[in-house]
PDB file of C-alpha atoms in Angstrom:
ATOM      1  CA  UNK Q   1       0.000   0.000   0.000  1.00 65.00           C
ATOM      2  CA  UNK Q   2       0.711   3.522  -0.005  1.00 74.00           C
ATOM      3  CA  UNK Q   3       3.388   4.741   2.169  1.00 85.00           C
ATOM      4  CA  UNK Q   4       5.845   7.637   3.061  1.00 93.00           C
ATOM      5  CA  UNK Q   5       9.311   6.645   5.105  1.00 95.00           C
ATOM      6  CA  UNK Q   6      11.104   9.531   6.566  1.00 96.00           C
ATOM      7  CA  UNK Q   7      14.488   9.206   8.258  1.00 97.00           C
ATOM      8  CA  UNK Q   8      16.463   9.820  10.477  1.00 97.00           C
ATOM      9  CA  UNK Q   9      13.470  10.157  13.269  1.00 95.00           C
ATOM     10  CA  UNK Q  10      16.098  12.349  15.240  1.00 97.00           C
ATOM     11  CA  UNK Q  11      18.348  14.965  14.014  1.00 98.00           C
ATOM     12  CA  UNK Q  12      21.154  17.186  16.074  1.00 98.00           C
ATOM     13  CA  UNK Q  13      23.486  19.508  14.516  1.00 98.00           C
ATOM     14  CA  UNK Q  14      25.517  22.235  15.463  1.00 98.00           C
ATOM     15  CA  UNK Q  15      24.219  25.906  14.691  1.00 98.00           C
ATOM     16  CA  UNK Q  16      25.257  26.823  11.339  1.00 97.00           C
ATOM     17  CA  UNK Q  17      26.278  23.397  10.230  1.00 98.00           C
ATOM     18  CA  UNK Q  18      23.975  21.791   7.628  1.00 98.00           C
ATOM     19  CA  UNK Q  19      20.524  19.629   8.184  1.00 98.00           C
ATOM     20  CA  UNK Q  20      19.631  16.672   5.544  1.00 98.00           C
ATOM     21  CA  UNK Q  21      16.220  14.555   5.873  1.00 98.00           C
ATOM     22  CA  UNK Q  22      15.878  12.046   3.615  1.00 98.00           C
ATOM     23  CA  UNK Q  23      11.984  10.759   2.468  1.00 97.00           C
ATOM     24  CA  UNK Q  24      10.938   7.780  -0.143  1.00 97.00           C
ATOM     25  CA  UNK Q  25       7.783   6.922  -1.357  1.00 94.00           C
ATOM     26  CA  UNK Q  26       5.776   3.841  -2.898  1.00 89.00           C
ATOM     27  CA  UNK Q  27       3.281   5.217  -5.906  1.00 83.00           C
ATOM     28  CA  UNK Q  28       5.309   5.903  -8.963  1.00 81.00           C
ATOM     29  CA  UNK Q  29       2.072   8.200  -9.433  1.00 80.00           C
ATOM     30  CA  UNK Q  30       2.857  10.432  -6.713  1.00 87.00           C
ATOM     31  CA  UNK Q  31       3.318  14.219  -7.674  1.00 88.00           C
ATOM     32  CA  UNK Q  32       3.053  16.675  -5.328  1.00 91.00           C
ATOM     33  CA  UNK Q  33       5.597  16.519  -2.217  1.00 95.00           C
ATOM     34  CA  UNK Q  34       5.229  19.370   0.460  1.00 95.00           C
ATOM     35  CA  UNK Q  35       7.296  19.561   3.669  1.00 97.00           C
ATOM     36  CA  UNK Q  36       5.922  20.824   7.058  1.00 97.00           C
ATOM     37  CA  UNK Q  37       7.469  22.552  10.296  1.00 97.00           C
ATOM     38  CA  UNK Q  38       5.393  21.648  13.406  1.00 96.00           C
ATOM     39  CA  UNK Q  39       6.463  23.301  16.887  1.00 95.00           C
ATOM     40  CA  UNK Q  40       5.813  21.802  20.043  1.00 90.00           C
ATOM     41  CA  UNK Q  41       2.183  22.164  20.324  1.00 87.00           C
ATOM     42  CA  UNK Q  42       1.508  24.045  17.546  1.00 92.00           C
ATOM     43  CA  UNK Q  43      -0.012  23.510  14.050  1.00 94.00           C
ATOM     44  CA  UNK Q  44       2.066  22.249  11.015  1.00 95.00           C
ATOM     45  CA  UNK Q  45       3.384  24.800   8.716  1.00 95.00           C
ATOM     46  CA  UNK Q  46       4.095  24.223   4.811  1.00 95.00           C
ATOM     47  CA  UNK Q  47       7.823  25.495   4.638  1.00 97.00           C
ATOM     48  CA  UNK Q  48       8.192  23.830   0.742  1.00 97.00           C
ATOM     49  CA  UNK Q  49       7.135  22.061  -1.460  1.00 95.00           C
ATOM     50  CA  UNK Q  50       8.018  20.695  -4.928  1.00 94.00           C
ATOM     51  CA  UNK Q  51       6.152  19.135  -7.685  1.00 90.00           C
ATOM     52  CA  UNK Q  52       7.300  16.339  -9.979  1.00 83.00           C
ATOM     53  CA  UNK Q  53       7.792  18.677 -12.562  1.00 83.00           C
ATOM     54  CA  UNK Q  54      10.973  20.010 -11.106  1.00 84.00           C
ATOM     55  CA  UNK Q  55      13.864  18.148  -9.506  1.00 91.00           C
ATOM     56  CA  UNK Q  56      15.186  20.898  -7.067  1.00 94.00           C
ATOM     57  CA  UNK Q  57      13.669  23.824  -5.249  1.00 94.00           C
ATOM     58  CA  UNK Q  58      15.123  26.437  -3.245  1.00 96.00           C
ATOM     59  CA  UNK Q  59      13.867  29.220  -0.502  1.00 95.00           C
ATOM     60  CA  UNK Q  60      16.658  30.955   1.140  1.00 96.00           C
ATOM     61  CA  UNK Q  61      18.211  28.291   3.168  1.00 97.00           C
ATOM     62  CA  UNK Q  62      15.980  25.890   2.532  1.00 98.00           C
ATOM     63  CA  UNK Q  63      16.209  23.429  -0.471  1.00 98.00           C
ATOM     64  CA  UNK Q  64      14.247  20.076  -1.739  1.00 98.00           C
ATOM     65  CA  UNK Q  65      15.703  17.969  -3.900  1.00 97.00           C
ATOM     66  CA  UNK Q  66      13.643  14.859  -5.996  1.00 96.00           C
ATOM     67  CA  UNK Q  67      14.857  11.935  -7.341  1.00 94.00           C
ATOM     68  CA  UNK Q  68      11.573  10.315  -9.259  1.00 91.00           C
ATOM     69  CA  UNK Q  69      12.889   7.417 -10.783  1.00 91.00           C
ATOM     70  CA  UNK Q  70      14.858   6.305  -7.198  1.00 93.00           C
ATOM     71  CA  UNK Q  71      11.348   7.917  -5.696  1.00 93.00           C
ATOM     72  CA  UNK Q  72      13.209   9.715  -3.035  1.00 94.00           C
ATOM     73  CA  UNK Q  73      13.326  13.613  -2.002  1.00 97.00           C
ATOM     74  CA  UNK Q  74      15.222  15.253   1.009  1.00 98.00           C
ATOM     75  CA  UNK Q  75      14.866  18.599   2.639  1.00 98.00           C
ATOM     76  CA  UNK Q  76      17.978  20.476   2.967  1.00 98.00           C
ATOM     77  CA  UNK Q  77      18.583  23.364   5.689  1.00 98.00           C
ATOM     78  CA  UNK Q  78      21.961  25.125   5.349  1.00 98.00           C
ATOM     79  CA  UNK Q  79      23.586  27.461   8.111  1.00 98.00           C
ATOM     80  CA  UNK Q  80      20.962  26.078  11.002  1.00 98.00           C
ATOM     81  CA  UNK Q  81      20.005  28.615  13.541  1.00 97.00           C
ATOM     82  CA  UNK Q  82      18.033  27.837  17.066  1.00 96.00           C
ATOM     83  CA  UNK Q  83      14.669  28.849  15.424  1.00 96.00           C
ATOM     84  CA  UNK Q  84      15.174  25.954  13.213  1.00 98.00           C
ATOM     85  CA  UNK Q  85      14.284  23.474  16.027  1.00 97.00           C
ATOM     86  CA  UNK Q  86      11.351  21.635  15.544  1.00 97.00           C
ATOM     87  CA  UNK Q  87       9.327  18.251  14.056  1.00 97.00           C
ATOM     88  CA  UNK Q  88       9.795  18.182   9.821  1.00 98.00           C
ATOM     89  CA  UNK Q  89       7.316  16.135   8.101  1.00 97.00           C
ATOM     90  CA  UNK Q  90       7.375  14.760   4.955  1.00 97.00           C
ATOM     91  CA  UNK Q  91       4.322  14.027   2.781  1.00 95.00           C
ATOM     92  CA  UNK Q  92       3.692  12.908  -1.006  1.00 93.00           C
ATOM     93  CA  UNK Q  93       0.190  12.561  -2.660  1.00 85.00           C
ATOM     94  CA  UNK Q  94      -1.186   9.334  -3.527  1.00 77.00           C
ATOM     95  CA  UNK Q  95      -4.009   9.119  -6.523  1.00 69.00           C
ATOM     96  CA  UNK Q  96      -6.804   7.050  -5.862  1.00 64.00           C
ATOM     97  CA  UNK Q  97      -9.897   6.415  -8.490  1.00 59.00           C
ATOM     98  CA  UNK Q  98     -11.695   9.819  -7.338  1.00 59.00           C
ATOM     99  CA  UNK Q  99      -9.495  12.382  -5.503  1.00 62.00           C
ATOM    100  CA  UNK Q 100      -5.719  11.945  -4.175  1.00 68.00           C
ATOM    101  CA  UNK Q 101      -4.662  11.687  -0.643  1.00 79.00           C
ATOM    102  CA  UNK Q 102      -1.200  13.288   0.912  1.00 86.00           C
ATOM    103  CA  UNK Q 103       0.567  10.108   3.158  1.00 89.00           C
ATOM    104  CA  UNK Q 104       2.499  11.839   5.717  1.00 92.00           C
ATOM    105  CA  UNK Q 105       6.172  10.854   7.116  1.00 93.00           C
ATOM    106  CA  UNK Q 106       6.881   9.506  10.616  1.00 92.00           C
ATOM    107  CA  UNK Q 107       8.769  13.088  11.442  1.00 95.00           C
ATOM    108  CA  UNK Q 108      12.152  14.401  12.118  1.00 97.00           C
ATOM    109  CA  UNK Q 109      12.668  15.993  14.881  1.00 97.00           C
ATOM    110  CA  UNK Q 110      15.657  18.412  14.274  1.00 98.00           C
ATOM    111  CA  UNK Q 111      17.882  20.059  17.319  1.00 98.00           C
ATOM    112  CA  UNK Q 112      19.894  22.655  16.349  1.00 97.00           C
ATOM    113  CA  UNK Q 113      23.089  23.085  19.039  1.00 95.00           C
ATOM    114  CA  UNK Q 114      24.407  26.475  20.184  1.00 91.00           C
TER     115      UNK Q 114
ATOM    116  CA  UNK Z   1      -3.858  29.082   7.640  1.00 49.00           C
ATOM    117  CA  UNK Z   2      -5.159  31.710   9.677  1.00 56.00           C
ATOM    118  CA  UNK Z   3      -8.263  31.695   7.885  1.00 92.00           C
ATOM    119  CA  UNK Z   4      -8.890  27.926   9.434  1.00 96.00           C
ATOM    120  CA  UNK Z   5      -9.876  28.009  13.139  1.00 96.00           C
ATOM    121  CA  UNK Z   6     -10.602  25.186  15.449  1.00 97.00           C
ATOM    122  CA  UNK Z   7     -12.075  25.123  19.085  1.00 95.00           C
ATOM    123  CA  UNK Z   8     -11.500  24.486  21.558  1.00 95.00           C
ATOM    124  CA  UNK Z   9      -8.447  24.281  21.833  1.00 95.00           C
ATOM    125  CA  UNK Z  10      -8.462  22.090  25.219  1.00 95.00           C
ATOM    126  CA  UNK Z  11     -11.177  19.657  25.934  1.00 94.00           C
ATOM    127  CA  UNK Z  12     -11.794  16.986  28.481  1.00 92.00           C
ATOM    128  CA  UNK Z  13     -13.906  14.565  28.410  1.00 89.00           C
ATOM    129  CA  UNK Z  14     -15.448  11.590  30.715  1.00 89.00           C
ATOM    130  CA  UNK Z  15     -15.398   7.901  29.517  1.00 86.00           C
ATOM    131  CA  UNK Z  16     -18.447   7.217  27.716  1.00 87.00           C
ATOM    132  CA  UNK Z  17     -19.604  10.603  26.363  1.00 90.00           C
ATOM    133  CA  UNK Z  18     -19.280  11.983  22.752  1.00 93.00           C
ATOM    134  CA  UNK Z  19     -17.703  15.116  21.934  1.00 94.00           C
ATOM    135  CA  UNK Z  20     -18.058  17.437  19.214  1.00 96.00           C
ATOM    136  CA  UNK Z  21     -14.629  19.585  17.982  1.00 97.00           C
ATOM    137  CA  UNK Z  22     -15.067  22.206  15.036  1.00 97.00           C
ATOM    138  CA  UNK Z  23     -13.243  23.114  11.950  1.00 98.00           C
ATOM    139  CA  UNK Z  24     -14.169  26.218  10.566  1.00 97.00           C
ATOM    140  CA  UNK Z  25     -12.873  27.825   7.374  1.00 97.00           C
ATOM    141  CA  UNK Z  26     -13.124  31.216   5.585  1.00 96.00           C
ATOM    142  CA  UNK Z  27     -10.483  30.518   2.742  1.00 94.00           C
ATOM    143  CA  UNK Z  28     -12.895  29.360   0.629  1.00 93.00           C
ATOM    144  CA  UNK Z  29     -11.539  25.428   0.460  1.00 92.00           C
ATOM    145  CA  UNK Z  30     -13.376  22.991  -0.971  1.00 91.00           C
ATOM    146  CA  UNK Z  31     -11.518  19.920   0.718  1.00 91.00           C
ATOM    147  CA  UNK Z  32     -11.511  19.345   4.196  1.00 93.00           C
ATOM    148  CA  UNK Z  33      -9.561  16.673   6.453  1.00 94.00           C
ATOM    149  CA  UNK Z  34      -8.616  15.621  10.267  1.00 96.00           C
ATOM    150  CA  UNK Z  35      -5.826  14.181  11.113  1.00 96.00           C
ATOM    151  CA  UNK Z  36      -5.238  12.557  14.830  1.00 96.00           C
ATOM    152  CA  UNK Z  37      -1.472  12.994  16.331  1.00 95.00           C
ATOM    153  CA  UNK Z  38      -0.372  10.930  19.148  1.00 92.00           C
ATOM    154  CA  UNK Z  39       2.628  12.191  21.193  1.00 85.00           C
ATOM    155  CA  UNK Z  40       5.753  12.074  18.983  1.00 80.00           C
ATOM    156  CA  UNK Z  41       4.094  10.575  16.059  1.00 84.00           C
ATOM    157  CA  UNK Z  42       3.136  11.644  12.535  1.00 87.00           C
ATOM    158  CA  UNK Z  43      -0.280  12.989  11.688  1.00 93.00           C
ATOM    159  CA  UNK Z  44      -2.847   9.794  10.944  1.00 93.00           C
ATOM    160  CA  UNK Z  45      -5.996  10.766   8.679  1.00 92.00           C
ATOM    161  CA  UNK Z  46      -9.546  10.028   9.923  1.00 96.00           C
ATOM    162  CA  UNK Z  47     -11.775  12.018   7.537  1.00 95.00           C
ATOM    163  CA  UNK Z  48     -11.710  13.668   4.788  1.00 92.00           C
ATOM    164  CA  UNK Z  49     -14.543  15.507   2.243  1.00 92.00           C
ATOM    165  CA  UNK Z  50     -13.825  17.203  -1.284  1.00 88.00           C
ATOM    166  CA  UNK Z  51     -17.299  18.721  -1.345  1.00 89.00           C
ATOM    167  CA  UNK Z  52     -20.411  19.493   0.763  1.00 93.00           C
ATOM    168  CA  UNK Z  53     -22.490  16.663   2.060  1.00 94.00           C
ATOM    169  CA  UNK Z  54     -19.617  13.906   0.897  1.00 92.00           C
ATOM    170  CA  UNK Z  55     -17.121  12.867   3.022  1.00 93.00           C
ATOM    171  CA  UNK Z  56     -14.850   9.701   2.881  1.00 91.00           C
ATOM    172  CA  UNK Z  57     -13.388   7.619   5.700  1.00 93.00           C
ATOM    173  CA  UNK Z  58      -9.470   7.919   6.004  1.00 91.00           C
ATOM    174  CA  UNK Z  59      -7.206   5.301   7.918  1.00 89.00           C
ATOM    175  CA  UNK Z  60      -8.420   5.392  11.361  1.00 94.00           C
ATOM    176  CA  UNK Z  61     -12.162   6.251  11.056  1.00 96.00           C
ATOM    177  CA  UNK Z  62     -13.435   3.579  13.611  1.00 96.00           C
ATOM    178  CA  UNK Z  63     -15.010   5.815  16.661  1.00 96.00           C
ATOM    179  CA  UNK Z  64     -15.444   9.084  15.115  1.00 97.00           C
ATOM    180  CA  UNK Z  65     -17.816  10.712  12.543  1.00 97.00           C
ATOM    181  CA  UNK Z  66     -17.980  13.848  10.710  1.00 98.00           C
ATOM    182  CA  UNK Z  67     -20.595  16.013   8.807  1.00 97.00           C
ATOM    183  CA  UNK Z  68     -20.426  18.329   5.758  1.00 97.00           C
ATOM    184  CA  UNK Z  69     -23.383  20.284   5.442  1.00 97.00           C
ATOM    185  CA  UNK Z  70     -21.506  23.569   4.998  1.00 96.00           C
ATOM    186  CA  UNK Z  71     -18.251  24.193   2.832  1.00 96.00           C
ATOM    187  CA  UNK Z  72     -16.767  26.271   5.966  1.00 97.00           C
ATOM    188  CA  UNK Z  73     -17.669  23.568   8.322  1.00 98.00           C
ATOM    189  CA  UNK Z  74     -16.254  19.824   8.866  1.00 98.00           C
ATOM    190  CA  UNK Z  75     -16.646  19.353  12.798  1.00 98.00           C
ATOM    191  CA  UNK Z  76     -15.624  15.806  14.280  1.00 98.00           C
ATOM    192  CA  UNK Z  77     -17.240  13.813  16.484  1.00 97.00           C
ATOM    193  CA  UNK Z  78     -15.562  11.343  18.550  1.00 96.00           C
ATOM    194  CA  UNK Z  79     -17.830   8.797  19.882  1.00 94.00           C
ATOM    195  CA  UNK Z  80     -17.594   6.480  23.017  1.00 88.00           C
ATOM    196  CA  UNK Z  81     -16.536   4.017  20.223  1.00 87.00           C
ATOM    197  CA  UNK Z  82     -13.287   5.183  20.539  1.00 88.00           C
ATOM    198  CA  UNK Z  83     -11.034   3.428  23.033  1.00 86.00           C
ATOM    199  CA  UNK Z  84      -8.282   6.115  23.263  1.00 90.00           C
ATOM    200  CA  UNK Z  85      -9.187   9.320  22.081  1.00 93.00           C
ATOM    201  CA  UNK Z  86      -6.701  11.338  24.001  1.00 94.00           C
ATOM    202  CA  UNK Z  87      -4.916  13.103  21.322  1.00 95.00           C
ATOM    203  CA  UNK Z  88      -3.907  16.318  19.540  1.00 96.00           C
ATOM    204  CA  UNK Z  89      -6.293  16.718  16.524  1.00 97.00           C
ATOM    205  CA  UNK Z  90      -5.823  18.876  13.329  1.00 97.00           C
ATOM    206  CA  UNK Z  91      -7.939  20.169  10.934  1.00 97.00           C
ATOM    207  CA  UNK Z  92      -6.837  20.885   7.494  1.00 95.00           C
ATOM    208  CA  UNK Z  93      -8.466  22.531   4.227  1.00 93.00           C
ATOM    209  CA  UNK Z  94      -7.216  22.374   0.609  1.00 90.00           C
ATOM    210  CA  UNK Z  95      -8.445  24.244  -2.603  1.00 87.00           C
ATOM    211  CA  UNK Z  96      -8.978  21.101  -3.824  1.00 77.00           C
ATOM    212  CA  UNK Z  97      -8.228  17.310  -3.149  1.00 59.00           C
ATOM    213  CA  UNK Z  98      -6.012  17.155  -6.336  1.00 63.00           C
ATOM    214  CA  UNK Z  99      -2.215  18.060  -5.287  1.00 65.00           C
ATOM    215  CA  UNK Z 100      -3.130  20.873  -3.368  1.00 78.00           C
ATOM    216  CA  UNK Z 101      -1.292  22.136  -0.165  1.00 87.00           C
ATOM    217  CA  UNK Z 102      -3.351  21.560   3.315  1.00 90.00           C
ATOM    218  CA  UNK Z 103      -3.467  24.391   5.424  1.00 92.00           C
ATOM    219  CA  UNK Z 104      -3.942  23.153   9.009  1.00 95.00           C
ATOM    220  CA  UNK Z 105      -5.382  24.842  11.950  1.00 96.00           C
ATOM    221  CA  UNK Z 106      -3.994  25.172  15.243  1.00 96.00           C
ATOM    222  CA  UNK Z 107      -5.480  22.091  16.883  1.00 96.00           C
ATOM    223  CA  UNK Z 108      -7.229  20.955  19.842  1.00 97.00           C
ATOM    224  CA  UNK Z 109      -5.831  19.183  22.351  1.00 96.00           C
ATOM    225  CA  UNK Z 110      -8.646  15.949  23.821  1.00 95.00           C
ATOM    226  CA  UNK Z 111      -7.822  13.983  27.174  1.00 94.00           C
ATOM    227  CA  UNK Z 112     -10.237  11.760  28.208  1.00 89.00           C
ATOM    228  CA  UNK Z 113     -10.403  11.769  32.085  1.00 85.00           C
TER     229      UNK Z 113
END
């Protein structure tokens, strides 16, 4: 079935060094792979996304990367700073006979060191 | 997502009794979802509707129900049906179901006492 792995489920770098969080997915179908920032107790925010079209996007110091025919993308966060801290989840959209579905990741929860 | 609300944002409730959260939206969405989110775990979907008065069960629908009489509105119901209900649930809306980004809304936050 349908499903969205997301490792590693803990991250800890130092501030400024570099974060990488890797994702695959199972439906070759998939298209549409957005990546959310949840803080403790709060709601999940959409901090990128990318669709198939495209194999790389970038946002300041945040980048996504795609690899279709491996079916793997990865969030990258350069030069890490303390706000940074927080769960990442992955997600990629699964089509079904009448509408699609986004599958979420497990989560990363990233720790950025002072 | 500030245009998708959700109350309350803590609720308690006794073993046995039904409880009613709401998901409200202004943003015009026509797809609506909840998600459940146990402590340090991903978000699981329990309903979800692309239009008004349709709605479709996700992975963990057993115990809860939902209505769609409004396109604004999607509130959940979780039902004595439901073993463990504590939780942290979300509500989301989407344009539309196809591809589309979910906006969530801040969440409320059920313990069963």
């Amino acid at each position: 079935g349908e499903n969205v792995e997301q490792h590693p489920s803990t991250l800890s770098v130092q501030e400024g060094d570099s974060a990488v969080i890797k994702c695959t997915y199972s439906d070759s179908a998939s298209n549409y792979f957005p990546w959310y920032k949840q803080e403790l107790g709060k709601r999940p925010q959409l901090i990128i996304d990318i669709r198939s079209n495209v194999g790389e996007k970038k946002d300041q110091r945040i980048a996504v990367t795609l690899n279709k025919t491996a079916k793997h993308f990865s969030l990258h966060i350069t030069e890490t700073q303390p706000e940074d801290s927080a769960v990442y989840f992955c997600a990629a959209t699964y089509e079904y006979s009448s509408a699609s579905k986004i599958i979420f990741g497990s989560g990363t929860r990233l720790s950025i060191r002072p | 997502d500030g245009g998708i609300t959700q109350s309350p944002k803590y609720l308690f409730r006794k073993e046995g009794q039904n409880v009613t959260l709401s998901c409200e939206q202004n943003l015009n969405h026509d797809a609506m979802y909840w998600y459940r989110q146990d402590p340090g775990q991903g978000l699981r979907l329990i309903y979800y509707s692309q239009i008004v008065n349709d709605f479709q069960k996700g992975d963990i629908a057993e115990g809860y129900s939902v209505s769609r009489e409004k396109k604004e509105s999607f509130p959940l119901t979780v039902t004595s049906a439901q073993k463990n209900p504590t939780a942290f649930y979300l509500c989301a809306s989407s344009k539309g179901s196809d591809a589309d980004t979910q906006y969530f809304g801040p969440g409320t936050r059920l313990t069963v006492l």
